PDB file of C-alpha atoms in Angstrom:
ATOM      1  CA  MET A   1      15.607 -16.948 -14.374  1.00 42.00           C
ATOM      2  CA  GLY A   2      15.694 -16.567 -10.598  1.00 45.00           C
ATOM      3  CA  GLU A   3      13.701 -18.731  -8.303  1.00 48.00           C
ATOM      4  CA  GLU A   4      10.401 -17.862  -6.734  1.00 50.00           C
ATOM      5  CA  ARG A   5      10.004 -18.754  -3.107  1.00 49.00           C
ATOM      6  CA  THR A   6       6.685 -18.789  -1.355  1.00 49.00           C
ATOM      7  CA  THR A   7       6.114 -19.660   2.272  1.00 45.00           C
ATOM      8  CA  SER A   8       2.786 -21.360   2.738  1.00 40.00           C
ATOM      9  CA  SER A   9       0.242 -20.292   5.280  1.00 38.00           C
ATOM     10  CA  THR A  10      -2.751 -21.868   6.929  1.00 38.00           C
ATOM     11  CA  HIS A  11      -4.348 -18.425   7.204  1.00 39.00           C
ATOM     12  CA  GLU A  12      -5.875 -17.225   3.954  1.00 50.00           C
ATOM     13  CA  SER A  13      -6.020 -13.638   5.204  1.00 72.00           C
ATOM     14  CA  ARG A  14      -2.312 -13.497   6.030  1.00 88.00           C
ATOM     15  CA  PRO A  15      -0.709 -10.523   4.226  1.00 93.00           C
ATOM     16  CA  HIS A  16       1.490 -11.319   1.241  1.00 95.00           C
ATOM     17  CA  VAL A  17       4.924  -9.710   0.800  1.00 97.00           C
ATOM     18  CA  LEU A  18       6.951  -9.899  -2.418  1.00 97.00           C
ATOM     19  CA  VAL A  19      10.725  -9.501  -1.965  1.00 97.00           C
ATOM     20  CA  VAL A  20      12.521  -8.386  -5.142  1.00 97.00           C
ATOM     21  CA  ASP A  21      16.331  -8.463  -5.076  1.00 96.00           C
ATOM     22  CA  ASP A  22      18.996  -9.887  -7.375  1.00 95.00           C
ATOM     23  CA  ASP A  23      21.028 -11.051  -4.362  1.00 95.00           C
ATOM     24  CA  ALA A  24      19.831 -14.517  -3.299  1.00 97.00           C
ATOM     25  CA  ASP A  25      21.246 -14.109   0.213  1.00 96.00           C
ATOM     26  CA  VAL A  26      19.285 -10.893   0.712  1.00 95.00           C
ATOM     27  CA  ARG A  27      16.076 -12.463  -0.599  1.00 96.00           C
ATOM     28  CA  ASP A  28      16.437 -15.428   1.730  1.00 96.00           C
ATOM     29  CA  LEU A  29      17.321 -13.213   4.692  1.00 96.00           C
ATOM     30  CA  TYR A  30      14.276 -10.981   4.281  1.00 96.00           C
ATOM     31  CA  ALA A  31      12.021 -13.983   3.673  1.00 96.00           C
ATOM     32  CA  ASP A  32      13.269 -15.659   6.848  1.00 96.00           C
ATOM     33  CA  GLN A  33      12.747 -12.482   8.870  1.00 95.00           C
ATOM     34  CA  LEU A  34       9.170 -12.061   7.659  1.00 96.00           C
ATOM     35  CA  THR A  35       8.041 -15.679   7.538  1.00 90.00           C
ATOM     36  CA  GLY A  36       5.665 -16.595  10.333  1.00 89.00           C
ATOM     37  CA  GLU A  37       3.593 -13.443  10.159  1.00 91.00           C
ATOM     38  CA  TYR A  38       3.432 -13.051   6.391  1.00 95.00           C
ATOM     39  CA  ASP A  39       3.268 -15.124   3.246  1.00 95.00           C
ATOM     40  CA  VAL A  40       6.487 -14.280   1.414  1.00 97.00           C
ATOM     41  CA  SER A  41       7.314 -14.656  -2.271  1.00 97.00           C
ATOM     42  CA  THR A  42      10.653 -13.737  -3.816  1.00 97.00           C
ATOM     43  CA  ALA A  43      11.758 -12.599  -7.256  1.00 97.00           C
ATOM     44  CA  ALA A  44      15.332 -12.297  -8.517  1.00 96.00           C
ATOM     45  CA  SER A  45      14.660  -9.507 -11.024  1.00 95.00           C
ATOM     46  CA  GLY A  46      12.249  -6.755 -11.915  1.00 95.00           C
ATOM     47  CA  ALA A  47      10.915  -8.755 -14.846  1.00 96.00           C
ATOM     48  CA  GLU A  48      10.279 -11.768 -12.640  1.00 96.00           C
ATOM     49  CA  ALA A  49       8.560  -9.582 -10.068  1.00 97.00           C
ATOM     50  CA  LEU A  50       6.180  -8.223 -12.690  1.00 97.00           C
ATOM     51  CA  ASP A  51       5.406 -11.758 -13.828  1.00 96.00           C
ATOM     52  CA  VAL A  52       4.296 -12.851 -10.346  1.00 95.00           C
ATOM     53  CA  LEU A  53       2.729  -9.589  -9.161  1.00 97.00           C
ATOM     54  CA  ASP A  54      -1.033  -9.775  -8.730  1.00 96.00           C
ATOM     55  CA  ASP A  55      -3.770  -8.558  -6.424  1.00 93.00           C
ATOM     56  CA  SER A  56      -2.779 -11.062  -3.738  1.00 93.00           C
ATOM     57  CA  VAL A  57       0.381  -9.050  -2.995  1.00 95.00           C
ATOM     58  CA  ASP A  58       0.029  -6.437  -0.257  1.00 93.00           C
ATOM     59  CA  VAL A  59       3.593  -5.129  -0.014  1.00 95.00           C
ATOM     60  CA  VAL A  60       6.592  -5.186  -2.368  1.00 97.00           C
ATOM     61  CA  LEU A  61      10.140  -4.808  -1.031  1.00 97.00           C
ATOM     62  CA  LEU A  62      11.983  -3.579  -4.122  1.00 95.00           C
ATOM     63  CA  ASP A  63      15.740  -3.324  -4.578  1.00 93.00           C
ATOM     64  CA  ARG A  64      16.542  -0.162  -6.557  1.00 87.00           C
ATOM     65  CA  ARG A  65      19.716  -1.419  -8.205  1.00 84.00           C
ATOM     66  CA  MET A  66      19.333  -4.608 -10.195  1.00 89.00           C
ATOM     67  CA  PRO A  67      20.734  -5.763 -13.526  1.00 86.00           C
ATOM     68  CA  GLY A  68      18.360  -5.884 -16.439  1.00 84.00           C
ATOM     69  CA  LEU A  69      15.175  -4.042 -15.532  1.00 88.00           C
ATOM     70  CA  HIS A  70      16.248  -1.362 -13.065  1.00 82.00           C
ATOM     71  CA  GLY A  71      14.413  -1.064  -9.760  1.00 84.00           C
ATOM     72  CA  ASP A  72      13.025   2.386 -10.568  1.00 87.00           C
ATOM     73  CA  ASP A  73      11.777   1.155 -13.942  1.00 91.00           C
ATOM     74  CA  THR A  74      10.184  -1.819 -12.214  1.00 95.00           C
ATOM     75  CA  LEU A  75       8.509   0.572  -9.800  1.00 93.00           C
ATOM     76  CA  GLU A  76       7.098   2.620 -12.660  1.00 93.00           C
ATOM     77  CA  ARG A  77       5.637  -0.504 -14.242  1.00 95.00           C
ATOM     78  CA  ILE A  78       4.162  -1.613 -10.923  1.00 96.00           C
ATOM     79  CA  ARG A  79       2.418   1.743 -10.588  1.00 92.00           C
ATOM     80  CA  THR A  80       0.930   1.469 -14.077  1.00 93.00           C
ATOM     81  CA  SER A  81       0.013  -2.211 -13.740  1.00 94.00           C
ATOM     82  CA  GLY A  82      -3.323  -1.577 -12.071  1.00 91.00           C
ATOM     83  CA  VAL A  83      -2.303  -3.589  -9.004  1.00 93.00           C
ATOM     84  CA  ASP A  84      -2.986  -1.630  -5.812  1.00 88.00           C
ATOM     85  CA  VAL A  85       0.078  -2.461  -3.739  1.00 91.00           C
ATOM     86  CA  ARG A  86       2.339  -0.697  -1.251  1.00 90.00           C
ATOM     87  CA  VAL A  87       5.994  -0.507  -2.289  1.00 91.00           C
ATOM     88  CA  ALA A  88       9.052   0.001  -0.100  1.00 90.00           C
ATOM     89  CA  ALA A  89      12.272   0.798  -1.955  1.00 88.00           C
ATOM     90  CA  VAL A  90      15.237  -1.005  -0.428  1.00 90.00           C
ATOM     91  CA  SER A  91      18.604   0.278  -1.520  1.00 84.00           C
ATOM     92  CA  GLY A  92      22.267   0.461  -0.656  1.00 78.00           C
ATOM     93  CA  VAL A  93      22.240   3.984  -2.081  1.00 71.00           C
ATOM     94  CA  SER A  94      21.877   6.722   0.518  1.00 67.00           C
ATOM     95  CA  VAL A  95      18.649   8.680   0.393  1.00 61.00           C
ATOM     96  CA  GLY A  96      18.959  11.679  -1.941  1.00 57.00           C
ATOM     97  CA  LEU A  97      16.682  14.285  -3.450  1.00 53.00           C
ATOM     98  CA  ASP A  98      15.731  11.831  -6.169  1.00 55.00           C
ATOM     99  CA  VAL A  99      13.540  10.045  -3.627  1.00 62.00           C
ATOM    100  CA  VAL A 100      11.210  13.068  -3.550  1.00 59.00           C
ATOM    101  CA  GLY A 101       9.600  12.143  -6.857  1.00 65.00           C
ATOM    102  CA  LEU A 102       9.851   8.394  -6.337  1.00 74.00           C
ATOM    103  CA  PRO A 103       6.350   6.880  -6.049  1.00 82.00           C
ATOM    104  CA  VAL A 104       7.170   4.662  -3.059  1.00 84.00           C
ATOM    105  CA  ASP A 105       5.436   4.308   0.271  1.00 82.00           C
ATOM    106  CA  ALA A 106       8.609   3.756   2.283  1.00 85.00           C
ATOM    107  CA  TYR A 107      12.369   3.901   1.769  1.00 84.00           C
ATOM    108  CA  LEU A 108      14.760   1.546   3.526  1.00 86.00           C
ATOM    109  CA  GLU A 109      18.520   1.940   3.318  1.00 84.00           C
ATOM    110  CA  LYS A 110      20.668  -1.203   3.337  1.00 89.00           C
ATOM    111  CA  PRO A 111      21.720  -2.857   5.492  1.00 90.00           C
ATOM    112  CA  VAL A 112      18.238  -3.177   6.989  1.00 91.00           C
ATOM    113  CA  ASP A 113      18.008  -4.853  10.353  1.00 91.00           C
ATOM    114  CA  SER A 114      15.195  -7.245  11.163  1.00 93.00           C
ATOM    115  CA  ALA A 115      13.294  -4.861  13.442  1.00 93.00           C
ATOM    116  CA  ASP A 116      13.286  -2.021  10.903  1.00 90.00           C
ATOM    117  CA  LEU A 117      12.222  -4.367   8.117  1.00 95.00           C
ATOM    118  CA  ARG A 118       9.325  -5.779  10.083  1.00 94.00           C
ATOM    119  CA  ASP A 119       8.269  -2.338  11.323  1.00 89.00           C
ATOM    120  CA  ALA A 120       8.140  -1.004   7.767  1.00 89.00           C
ATOM    121  CA  VAL A 121       6.161  -3.963   6.465  1.00 93.00           C
ATOM    122  CA  ASP A 122       3.819  -3.896   9.471  1.00 89.00           C
ATOM    123  CA  ARG A 123       3.066  -0.222   8.877  1.00 83.00           C
ATOM    124  CA  LEU A 124       2.420  -0.636   5.166  1.00 85.00           C
ATOM    125  CA  VAL A 125       0.149  -3.626   5.737  1.00 85.00           C
ATOM    126  CA  ARG A 126      -1.739  -1.795   8.475  1.00 77.00           C
ATOM    127  CA  VAL A 127      -2.381   1.178   6.199  1.00 72.00           C
ATOM    128  CA  ALA A 128      -3.280  -0.984   3.197  1.00 72.00           C
ATOM    129  CA  ARG A 129      -5.987  -2.770   5.168  1.00 69.00           C
ATOM    130  CA  TYR A 130      -7.883   0.493   5.564  1.00 66.00           C
ATOM    131  CA  ASP A 131      -7.838   1.326   1.856  1.00 62.00           C
ATOM    132  CA  ASP A 132     -11.147  -0.317   1.052  1.00 62.00           C
ATOM    133  CA  ARG A 133     -12.992   1.423   3.890  1.00 69.00           C
ATOM    134  CA  VAL A 134     -11.534   4.806   2.951  1.00 69.00           C
ATOM    135  CA  ARG A 135     -12.404   4.399  -0.707  1.00 60.00           C
ATOM    136  CA  GLN A 136     -15.945   3.309   0.193  1.00 69.00           C
ATOM    137  CA  TYR A 137     -16.242   6.381   2.393  1.00 70.00           C
ATOM    138  CA  PHE A 138     -15.242   8.759  -0.373  1.00 63.00           C
ATOM    139  CA  ALA A 139     -17.528   7.024  -2.861  1.00 63.00           C
ATOM    140  CA  VAL A 140     -20.505   7.390  -0.508  1.00 73.00           C
ATOM    141  CA  MET A 141     -19.562  10.966   0.367  1.00 69.00           C
ATOM    142  CA  HIS A 142     -19.414  12.077  -3.250  1.00 57.00           C
ATOM    143  CA  LYS A 143     -22.700  10.331  -4.067  1.00 69.00           C
ATOM    144  CA  GLN A 144     -24.296  12.170  -1.166  1.00 69.00           C
ATOM    145  CA  VAL A 145     -22.907  15.519  -2.317  1.00 68.00           C
ATOM    146  CA  ALA A 146     -24.108  14.880  -5.871  1.00 66.00           C
ATOM    147  CA  LEU A 147     -27.617  14.125  -4.613  1.00 68.00           C
ATOM    148  CA  GLU A 148     -27.649  17.258  -2.470  1.00 70.00           C
ATOM    149  CA  ASP A 149     -26.493  19.375  -5.417  1.00 63.00           C
ATOM    150  CA  ALA A 150     -29.394  17.918  -7.389  1.00 61.00           C
ATOM    151  CA  GLY A 151     -31.839  18.815  -4.619  1.00 67.00           C
ATOM    152  CA  ILE A 152     -32.388  15.197  -3.618  1.00 63.00           C
ATOM    153  CA  ASP A 153     -31.728  14.918   0.069  1.00 63.00           C
ATOM    154  CA  ARG A 154     -33.315  13.843   3.313  1.00 59.00           C
ATOM    155  CA  VAL A 155     -36.813  13.522   1.858  1.00 54.00           C
ATOM    156  CA  ASP A 156     -35.753  10.489  -0.134  1.00 52.00           C
ATOM    157  CA  GLY A 157     -35.520   7.162   1.713  1.00 68.00           C
ATOM    158  CA  GLU A 158     -32.561   5.942  -0.301  1.00 70.00           C
ATOM    159  CA  TYR A 159     -30.718   9.139   0.536  1.00 72.00           C
ATOM    160  CA  GLY A 160     -31.251   8.324   4.203  1.00 77.00           C
ATOM    161  CA  GLU A 161     -29.711   4.902   3.715  1.00 77.00           C
ATOM    162  CA  LEU A 162     -26.742   6.543   2.021  1.00 75.00           C
ATOM    163  CA  ALA A 163     -26.371   8.987   4.903  1.00 80.00           C
ATOM    164  CA  HIS A 164     -26.422   6.148   7.444  1.00 82.00           C
ATOM    165  CA  ARG A 165     -23.796   4.313   5.417  1.00 80.00           C
ATOM    166  CA  ARG A 166     -21.597   7.399   5.429  1.00 80.00           C
ATOM    167  CA  GLU A 167     -21.980   7.773   9.197  1.00 82.00           C
ATOM    168  CA  ALA A 168     -20.937   4.165   9.731  1.00 81.00           C
ATOM    169  CA  LEU A 169     -17.909   4.514   7.487  1.00 78.00           C
ATOM    170  CA  GLU A 170     -17.006   7.878   8.991  1.00 74.00           C
ATOM    171  CA  SER A 171     -16.909   6.282  12.418  1.00 74.00           C
ATOM    172  CA  GLY A 172     -14.276   3.904  11.111  1.00 69.00           C
ATOM    173  CA  ILE A 173     -12.328   6.802   9.598  1.00 66.00           C
ATOM    174  CA  ASP A 174     -12.394   8.600  12.948  1.00 67.00           C
ATOM    175  CA  ASP A 175     -11.007   5.475  14.583  1.00 66.00           C
ATOM    176  CA  LEU A 176      -8.345   5.281  11.905  1.00 62.00           C
ATOM    177  CA  HIS A 177      -7.379   8.910  12.458  1.00 62.00           C
ATOM    178  CA  ALA A 178      -6.930   8.215  16.153  1.00 62.00           C
ATOM    179  CA  ARG A 179      -4.901   5.020  15.697  1.00 59.00           C
ATOM    180  CA  LEU A 180      -2.473   5.991  12.937  1.00 59.00           C
ATOM    181  CA  ASP A 181       0.306   8.525  13.337  1.00 58.00           C
ATOM    182  CA  HIS A 182       0.429  11.493  10.972  1.00 58.00           C
ATOM    183  CA  GLU A 183       2.851   9.867   8.538  1.00 58.00           C
ATOM    184  CA  ASP A 184       0.753   6.712   8.251  1.00 59.00           C
ATOM    185  CA  TYR A 185      -2.451   8.703   7.847  1.00 59.00           C
ATOM    186  CA  GLU A 186      -1.029  10.826   5.051  1.00 61.00           C
ATOM    187  CA  LEU A 187       0.285   7.642   3.421  1.00 58.00           C
ATOM    188  CA  LEU A 188      -3.167   6.099   3.496  1.00 58.00           C
ATOM    189  CA  PHE A 189      -4.621   8.995   1.533  1.00 58.00           C
ATOM    190  CA  ARG A 190      -1.838   8.987  -1.073  1.00 54.00           C
ATOM    191  CA  GLY A 191      -3.452   8.766  -4.468  1.00 47.00           C
ATOM    192  CA  LEU A 192      -6.932   9.714  -3.301  1.00 48.00           C
ATOM    193  CA  GLU A 193      -6.071  13.406  -3.546  1.00 47.00           C
ATOM    194  CA  ASP A 194      -4.761  12.807  -7.063  1.00 47.00           C
ATOM    195  CA  ASP A 195      -8.210  11.461  -7.922  1.00 45.00           C
ATOM    196  CA  GLY A 196      -9.800  14.730  -6.829  1.00 44.00           C
ATOM    197  CA  HIS A 197     -10.849  13.630  -3.338  1.00 44.00           C
ATOM    198  CA  ASP A 198     -10.532  15.782  -0.267  1.00 45.00           C
ATOM    199  CA  SER A 199      -7.282  15.641   1.627  1.00 42.00           C
ATOM    200  CA  PRO A 200      -7.075  14.440   5.245  1.00 40.00           C
ATOM    201  CA  ALA A 201      -6.588  18.056   6.313  1.00 40.00           C
ATOM    202  CA  ASP A 202      -9.814  19.045   4.532  1.00 42.00           C
ATOM    203  CA  LEU A 203     -11.661  16.091   6.000  1.00 40.00           C
ATOM    204  CA  TYR A 204     -10.795  17.098   9.562  1.00 34.00           C
ATOM    205  CA  ALA A 205     -10.714  20.871   9.110  1.00 33.00           C
TER     206      ALA A 205
END
């Protein structure tokens, strides 16, 4: 079994990054580069990563080539685990067409320098923080549409409260749209379209 390393934090809201790599030097290097801004845990294998993965983890840095449970297999299990987490594949293998169907949020090719590593993690954390607001927005929006389809609209006081809630959330979405670049914005909505929600293009058509 590999070791698990966690850097403690005095800030409970500090994002949590899980580094998964069978190379101890790589794990320690990434942990050192991220420590200070993030809580960092490490896992030496896919199996170990799955053992420690929980809802406290915001971002996983996942090596694709590991002995035992392969990185891609680990990724598949992460996606079916029910844990809502952003995953960046980190690999010494050059990017190929196989990455098209890979359910990752970012792809980093080794060797990864400190600036690129931090930029990738920063972006994934920034997007992840908006998930709850976006999901609340869509939930309210679809409730409102359902009520309208049923002929229950502005006459009802509770409908008005729902409409105000949507306006408040929509303001935050507008701010999000202005602050994130196109790639980040599309990343944020990954998965929502699969659930039958409108796409960002539809939302701002």
